[in-house]
Coordinates of C-alpha atoms (C1' of nucleotides) and ligand atoms in Angstrom, one line a residue:
Chain A
X1 CA 14.6 36.9 -2.5
X2 CA 17.3 34.0 -2.6
X3 CA 19.2 34.5 -5.8
X4 CA 19.9 31.1 -7.3
X5 CA 22.2 29.4 -10.1
X6 CA 20.3 28.9 -13.2
X7 CA 20.0 25.5 -14.9
X8 CA 22.6 26.7 -17.6
X9 CA 25.3 27.9 -15.4
X10 CA 24.8 24.9 -13.3
X11 CA 25.5 22.9 -16.3
X12 CA 28.4 24.9 -17.3
X13 CA 30.0 24.3 -14.3
X14 CA 29.6 20.6 -13.4
X15 CA 28.5 19.1 -16.7
X16 CA 25.8 17.0 -17.5
X17 CA 26.8 13.5 -17.6
X18 CA 28.0 12.5 -14.2
X19 CA 24.5 13.3 -12.9
X20 CA 23.2 11.1 -15.8
X21 CA 25.5 8.3 -14.6
X22 CA 24.7 8.8 -10.8
X23 CA 20.8 8.4 -11.6
X24 CA 21.8 5.6 -13.6
X25 CA 23.0 4.1 -10.7
X26 CA 20.3 4.5 -8.5
X27 CA 17.9 3.5 -11.2
X28 CA 19.9 0.0 -11.0
X29 CA 20.0 -0.2 -7.2
X30 CA 15.9 0.0 -7.3
X31 CA 16.0 -2.9 -10.6
X32 CA 17.8 -5.1 -8.3
X33 CA 15.6 -4.5 -5.2
X34 CA 12.8 -5.6 -7.6
X35 CA 14.9 -8.8 -7.9
X36 CA 15.6 -9.2 -4.7
X37 CA 12.7 -10.7 -2.8
X38 CA 12.3 -13.2 -5.9
X39 CA 16.3 -14.7 -5.4
X40 CA 15.8 -14.5 -1.7
X41 CA 12.8 -16.9 -1.9
X42 CA 13.7 -19.4 -4.4
X43 CA 17.1 -19.8 -2.5
X44 CA 14.8 -20.3 0.8
X45 CA 12.8 -22.8 -1.3
X46 CA 15.3 -24.9 -2.6
X47 CA 17.2 -24.8 0.7
X48 CA 14.1 -26.3 2.0
X49 CA 13.4 -28.8 -0.5
X50 CA 16.3 -30.1 -0.3
X51 CA 16.6 -30.0 4.1
X52 CA 12.7 -31.4 4.6
X53 CA 11.9 -32.8 1.4
X54 CA 9.6 -30.1 0.4
X55 CA 8.7 -26.2 0.7
X56 CA 5.4 -25.3 2.3
X57 CA 3.9 -21.7 3.0
X58 CA 4.7 -21.7 7.0
X59 CA 8.3 -22.9 6.9
X60 CA 8.9 -19.7 4.2
X61 CA 7.3 -17.7 6.6
X62 CA 9.0 -18.6 9.6
X63 CA 12.5 -18.4 7.3
X64 CA 11.6 -15.2 5.8
X65 CA 10.7 -13.6 9.1
X66 CA 7.0 -12.6 7.2
X67 CA 3.5 -14.1 8.1
X68 CA 1.8 -16.9 5.3
X69 CA -0.2 -14.3 4.2
X70 CA 2.8 -12.3 2.7
X71 CA 4.5 -15.8 1.5
X72 CA 1.4 -16.7 -0.5
X73 CA 0.7 -13.0 -2.1
X74 CA 4.4 -13.5 -3.2
X75 CA 4.6 -16.9 -4.2
X76 CA 1.2 -15.7 -6.9
X77 CA 3.8 -13.4 -8.4
X78 CA 6.7 -15.8 -8.5
X79 CA 4.0 -18.2 -10.1
X80 CA 3.3 -15.7 -12.6
X81 CA 7.2 -14.7 -13.3
X82 CA 7.6 -18.6 -14.0
X83 CA 9.9 -19.4 -10.9
X84 CA 7.8 -21.6 -9.2
X85 CA 4.9 -24.1 -9.5
X86 CA 1.8 -24.1 -6.9
X87 CA -1.0 -26.0 -6.2
X88 CA -3.3 -25.2 -3.4
X89 CA -2.7 -27.4 -0.4
X90 CA 0.4 -28.6 -1.8
X91 CA 3.8 -27.9 -1.2
X92 CA 5.7 -25.4 -3.8
X93 CA 8.1 -26.5 -6.4
X94 CA 10.8 -24.7 -8.3
X95 CA 10.1 -24.5 -12.5
X96 CA 13.9 -25.0 -14.2
X97 CA 14.1 -21.3 -14.1
X98 CA 13.4 -21.0 -10.7
X99 CA 16.1 -23.7 -10.0
X100 CA 18.4 -22.3 -11.7
X101 CA 18.0 -18.9 -10.6
X102 CA 17.9 -20.4 -6.7
X103 CA 21.9 -22.1 -7.8
X104 CA 22.8 -19.0 -8.9
X105 CA 21.8 -17.2 -5.7
X106 CA 23.0 -19.7 -3.6
X107 CA 26.9 -19.7 -4.7
X108 CA 26.7 -15.8 -5.0
X109 CA 25.6 -15.8 -1.3
X110 CA 28.2 -18.7 -0.5
X111 CA 30.9 -16.7 -2.0
X112 CA 30.0 -13.4 -0.3
X113 CA 30.1 -15.5 2.7
X114 CA 33.3 -16.7 2.3
X115 CA 34.8 -13.0 1.2
X116 CA 33.4 -11.6 4.6
X117 CA 34.6 -14.5 6.9
X118 CA 38.6 -14.0 4.8
X119 CA 38.3 -10.2 6.4
X120 CA 37.7 -11.9 10.1
X121 CA 34.4 -10.8 9.8
X122 CA 32.5 -13.1 12.4
X123 CA 29.9 -16.0 11.5
X124 CA 27.0 -14.2 12.4
X125 CA 28.1 -10.7 10.8
X126 CA 28.9 -11.7 7.8
X127 CA 25.8 -14.4 7.1
X128 CA 24.0 -10.9 8.3
X129 CA 25.5 -8.4 5.8
X130 CA 26.0 -11.0 3.1
X131 CA 22.2 -11.7 2.9
X132 CA 21.7 -8.0 1.8
X133 CA 24.9 -7.3 -0.1
X134 CA 24.4 -10.5 -2.1
X135 CA 21.9 -8.4 -4.7
X136 CA 24.1 -5.7 -5.2
X137 CA 27.1 -7.5 -6.5
X138 CA 28.2 -7.0 -9.7
X139 CA 29.8 -9.7 -11.8
X140 CA 32.5 -7.6 -11.9
X141 CA 32.7 -7.5 -8.2
X142 CA 31.6 -10.8 -7.8
X143 CA 35.0 -11.7 -9.9
X144 CA 37.2 -9.8 -7.4
X145 CA 35.7 -11.1 -4.0
X146 CA 36.2 -14.9 -5.8
X147 CA 40.2 -13.6 -6.4
X148 CA 40.7 -12.3 -3.5
X149 CA 39.4 -15.7 -1.7
X150 CA 41.9 -17.5 -4.1
X151 CA 44.6 -15.5 -3.5
X152 CA 44.1 -15.8 0.5
X153 CA 44.2 -19.2 -0.2
X154 CA 47.3 -19.5 -1.4
X155 CA 49.0 -17.8 0.8
X156 CA 47.7 -19.7 3.6
X157 CA 49.5 -22.6 1.6
X158 CA 52.4 -20.8 1.0
X159 CA 53.2 -19.3 4.4
X160 CA 52.5 -23.3 6.7
Chain B
X1 CA -1.2 -38.2 -0.5
X2 CA 2.3 -36.8 -0.6
X3 CA 3.4 -37.5 3.1
X4 CA 5.0 -34.7 4.8
X5 CA 6.8 -34.5 7.7
X6 CA 5.2 -32.5 11.3
X7 CA 6.6 -29.4 12.3
X8 CA 7.7 -31.5 15.6
X9 CA 9.5 -33.8 13.8
X10 CA 11.4 -31.0 11.9
X11 CA 12.0 -29.2 15.2
X12 CA 13.4 -32.4 16.4
X13 CA 15.5 -32.7 13.3
X14 CA 16.7 -29.3 13.0
X15 CA 16.3 -27.3 16.0
X16 CA 14.1 -23.8 16.0
X17 CA 17.3 -21.7 16.4
X18 CA 19.1 -21.1 13.0
X19 CA 15.4 -20.6 11.3
X20 CA 15.0 -17.7 14.1
X21 CA 18.0 -16.3 13.4
X22 CA 17.7 -16.3 9.4
X23 CA 14.2 -14.7 9.8
X24 CA 16.2 -11.7 12.1
X25 CA 18.8 -11.3 9.5
X26 CA 16.0 -10.5 7.1
X27 CA 14.0 -8.4 9.1
X28 CA 17.0 -6.6 9.9
X29 CA 17.3 -5.8 5.9
X30 CA 14.1 -4.7 5.8
X31 CA 14.8 -2.1 8.2
X32 CA 17.6 -1.0 6.2
X33 CA 15.6 -1.0 3.1
X34 CA 13.7 1.7 4.7
X35 CA 16.2 3.9 5.9
X36 CA 17.8 3.4 2.5
X37 CA 15.8 6.4 0.6
X38 CA 16.6 8.5 3.6
X39 CA 20.3 8.1 3.2
X40 CA 20.6 8.7 -0.4
X41 CA 18.6 11.9 0.1
X42 CA 20.3 13.7 3.1
X43 CA 23.7 12.5 0.9
X44 CA 22.1 13.9 -2.5
X45 CA 21.0 17.2 0.2
X46 CA 24.8 17.9 1.5
X47 CA 26.5 17.2 -1.7
X48 CA 24.4 19.4 -4.0
X49 CA 24.2 21.9 -1.0
X50 CA 28.2 22.0 -1.1
X51 CA 28.5 22.6 -4.9
X52 CA 25.5 24.3 -6.1
X53 CA 24.9 26.4 -2.7
X54 CA 21.5 25.3 -2.3
X55 CA 19.5 21.9 -3.0
X56 CA 16.7 22.3 -5.3
X57 CA 13.6 19.6 -6.4
X58 CA 14.1 19.4 -9.7
X59 CA 18.3 18.8 -9.5
X60 CA 17.8 16.6 -6.6
X61 CA 15.4 14.6 -9.3
X62 CA 17.7 14.4 -11.9
X63 CA 20.3 13.2 -9.5
X64 CA 18.3 10.2 -7.9
X65 CA 16.9 9.3 -11.3
X66 CA 13.2 9.8 -10.2
X67 CA 10.4 12.7 -11.3
X68 CA 10.3 15.8 -9.1
X69 CA 7.0 14.5 -7.9
X70 CA 8.0 11.3 -6.1
X71 CA 11.4 13.7 -4.6
X72 CA 8.3 15.6 -3.4
X73 CA 6.9 13.0 -1.6
X74 CA 9.8 11.7 0.0
X75 CA 10.7 15.4 0.9
X76 CA 7.3 14.9 3.1
X77 CA 8.5 12.1 4.8
X78 CA 12.4 13.5 5.5
X79 CA 10.4 16.2 7.2
X80 CA 8.4 14.2 9.5
X81 CA 11.6 12.6 10.6
X82 CA 13.0 15.7 11.4
X83 CA 15.6 15.3 8.5
X84 CA 14.6 18.0 6.4
X85 CA 13.7 22.0 6.6
X86 CA 11.4 22.7 3.1
X87 CA 9.3 25.3 2.5
X88 CA 6.9 25.9 -0.8
X89 CA 9.2 26.7 -3.7
X90 CA 12.1 27.2 -1.2
X91 CA 15.4 25.4 -1.6
X92 CA 15.6 22.2 0.8
X93 CA 17.6 22.7 4.0
X94 CA 19.4 20.0 5.9
X95 CA 18.4 19.8 9.8
X96 CA 21.1 19.4 12.6
X97 CA 20.3 15.6 12.6
X98 CA 19.9 15.4 8.7
X99 CA 23.4 17.2 8.4
X100 CA 25.2 14.4 10.9
X101 CA 23.2 11.3 9.0
X102 CA 24.8 12.5 6.0
X103 CA 28.2 13.0 7.0
X104 CA 28.0 9.3 8.2
X105 CA 26.8 8.5 5.2
X106 CA 29.4 10.4 2.9
X107 CA 32.2 8.5 4.8
X108 CA 31.0 5.0 4.7
X109 CA 29.8 5.6 0.8
X110 CA 33.8 6.7 0.7
X111 CA 34.9 4.1 2.7
X112 CA 33.5 1.3 0.8
X113 CA 34.0 2.7 -2.6
X114 CA 37.9 2.9 -1.6
X115 CA 37.6 -0.4 -0.3
X116 CA 36.0 -1.9 -3.5
X117 CA 39.0 0.4 -5.7
X118 CA 41.4 -1.5 -3.2
X119 CA 40.0 -5.1 -5.0
X120 CA 41.0 -3.5 -8.6
X121 CA 37.4 -3.0 -9.6
X122 CA 36.6 -0.1 -12.0
X123 CA 35.8 2.8 -10.7
X124 CA 32.6 3.1 -12.4
X125 CA 31.5 -0.1 -11.1
X126 CA 32.8 0.5 -7.6
X127 CA 30.6 3.4 -7.6
X128 CA 27.6 1.7 -8.3
X129 CA 28.0 -1.2 -6.7
X130 CA 28.5 0.9 -3.7
X131 CA 25.6 2.7 -4.0
X132 CA 23.6 -0.2 -2.7
X133 CA 26.6 -1.9 -0.5
X134 CA 26.7 0.7 1.6
X135 CA 23.2 0.4 3.3
X136 CA 24.0 -3.0 4.4
X137 CA 27.5 -2.6 5.8
X138 CA 27.3 -3.4 9.8
X139 CA 30.0 -1.4 12.0
X140 CA 32.3 -4.8 11.9
X141 CA 32.3 -4.8 8.0
X142 CA 33.0 -1.4 7.9
X143 CA 35.8 -1.3 10.3
X144 CA 36.9 -4.8 8.6
X145 CA 37.0 -2.7 5.2
X146 CA 39.2 0.3 6.8
X147 CA 41.9 -2.7 8.4
X148 CA 42.4 -3.8 5.0
X149 CA 42.7 -0.2 3.3
X150 CA 44.9 0.2 6.1
X151 CA 46.7 -3.1 5.7
X152 CA 47.1 -2.1 1.7
X153 CA 48.4 1.2 2.5
X154 CA 50.8 -0.2 4.4
X155 CA 52.0 -3.1 2.1
X156 CA 52.5 -0.4 -0.6
X157 CA 54.6 2.1 1.7
X158 CA 57.1 -1.2 2.4
X159 CA 57.4 -2.3 -0.9
X160 CA 58.4 1.3 -2.6
Chain C
dT1 C1' 5.2 44.7 -18.0
dT2 C1' 4.1 41.0 -20.0
dC3 C1' 4.8 36.4 -21.5
dA4 C1' 7.3 32.2 -22.0
dT5 C1' 9.8 29.0 -19.3
dC6 C1' 10.9 26.7 -15.7
dT7 C1' 10.0 25.1 -11.4
dT8 C1' 7.1 23.5 -8.0
dG9 C1' 3.1 21.2 -6.0
dT10 C1' -1.0 18.1 -6.2
dA11 C1' -4.6 14.4 -7.3
dG12 C1' -4.8 10.6 -8.4
dC13 C1' -3.4 5.9 -10.6
dC14 C1' -0.4 1.6 -10.0
dA15 C1' 2.4 -1.9 -7.8
dT16 C1' 5.1 -3.7 -4.0
dA17 C1' 5.2 -5.5 0.1
dG18 C1' 4.1 -5.5 5.1
dC19 C1' -0.2 -6.7 8.5
dT20 C1' -4.9 -8.3 11.1
dA21 C1' -9.0 -11.0 10.8
dC22 C1' -11.7 -14.7 9.5
dA23 C1' -12.7 -18.4 6.6
dT24 C1' -11.4 -23.4 4.6
dA25 C1' -9.1 -27.1 4.1
dT26 C1' -6.1 -30.9 6.1
dT27 C1' -3.9 -33.7 9.4
dT28 C1' -3.2 -35.4 13.6
dT29 C1' -4.9 -37.2 17.9
dC30 C1' -8.3 -39.4 20.5
Chain D
dG1 C1' -14.9 -41.0 12.9
dA2 C1' -15.2 -37.0 15.2
dA3 C1' -12.2 -33.4 17.1
dA4 C1' -8.6 -30.4 17.8
dA5 C1' -5.1 -28.5 15.8
dT6 C1' -2.4 -26.9 12.2
dA7 C1' -1.9 -25.3 7.2
dT8 C1' -3.3 -22.5 3.5
dG9 C1' -6.5 -19.1 1.2
dT10 C1' -8.9 -14.2 0.7
dA11 C1' -10.6 -9.4 1.9
dG12 C1' -9.3 -6.0 3.0
dC13 C1' -6.6 -2.3 5.5
dT14 C1' -1.9 0.3 5.5
dA15 C1' 2.4 2.4 3.7
dT16 C1' 6.1 3.3 0.5
dG17 C1' 7.6 4.8 -3.8
dG18 C1' 7.2 4.8 -8.7
dC19 C1' 4.3 7.1 -12.3
dT20 C1' 1.4 11.2 -15.1
dA21 C1' -1.5 14.8 -16.1
dC22 C1' -2.5 19.3 -14.6
dA23 C1' -2.4 23.5 -11.8
dA24 C1' -0.2 27.5 -10.1
dG25 C1' 4.2 29.9 -8.2
dA26 C1' 8.7 32.4 -9.8
dT27 C1' 12.0 33.6 -13.1
dG28 C1' 14.0 35.8 -16.9
dA29 C1' 14.0 37.9 -21.8
dA30 C1' 11.7 41.1 -24.7
Ligands
MN201 MN1 19.5 -11.7 0.6
MN202 MN1 20.6 -15.3 -0.1
MN203 MN1 23.1 4.5 -1.8
MN204 MN1 25.9 6.7 -1.2

DNA sequence: TTCATCTTGTAGCCATAGCTACATATTTTC
DNA sequence: GAAAATATGTAGCTATGGCTACAAGATGAA
């Protein structure tokens, strides 16, 4: 029978804390995933409202690459979360909290895209990667991106 | 009744392609999410095997911050995907494809962490953000990170 | 060797997030 | 104003990915 290291021996060798911290990291990322859809939806609703005057279910479905059924069900949850107001067969409107969230997400999205662009990443890839990365960027990392952008801008100014 | 812009009018105004491209971005990110768990698992299994000599269900559960039930079910899927070999009540082993995937993920993970560290982000935050960001970094972006790291290293060399 | 503890497995619950198929409402067109 | 087209809503399916509660195997100590 394969001999195996016991729990106790392992704890003595490695210590318990690092494992706990890593577990906490994974938990936090799962929480971020839960928020991710809400963030992309409110951002899309704000954008469609600004561009087309109003956001409709079909528009969201096209934009997000899902069917109108999925949009409907997600909107129901966003309504319960207090981010949107919907009435049957009517356009979708953001609540105050939805607007605020959309505002934040848009700024963060733009920052991430600009940061990637500053590393000479092509526009298409920057847009695509940002769409996923944005949801996992902490305040500290976002601030570092902004610093980097400011430094790059200063570099260009001084070298022209 | 609220008048609304027609689909046709909208297409004329905005063009259909940008929406389609954005939808494709979102689809790709959903695909990445589907791979994400497999990536974190094989990376954890490789790491535990190297550190403790073998990877057990309880170890994975502790590491990933989930219950052993969740680990069991995910392992069943990883087995079907051909990434691990498991036998009841035995340690978990990576297949050749699992080992290869783990290798790639580990390198990418380390690159992302090193890149964030090079922006003066604290080690804890870098580790945490990398755990989420890593799954959404394209080849092009990863290459840009490596370039940036090389440039930073060269800068240090020339200024000492 | 037996007993307690630890580990693994399984049954079955929930929520999320996708889908097709179909029904109904609204809008546009003729 | 009726018909056609479009948009929205709903029923009900799948898979993922969490969980608790309980059952059973494996290991270590007495
Ligand atoms: Mn996004
Ligand atoms: Mn976004
Ligand atoms: Mn990860
Ligand atoms: Mn990782």
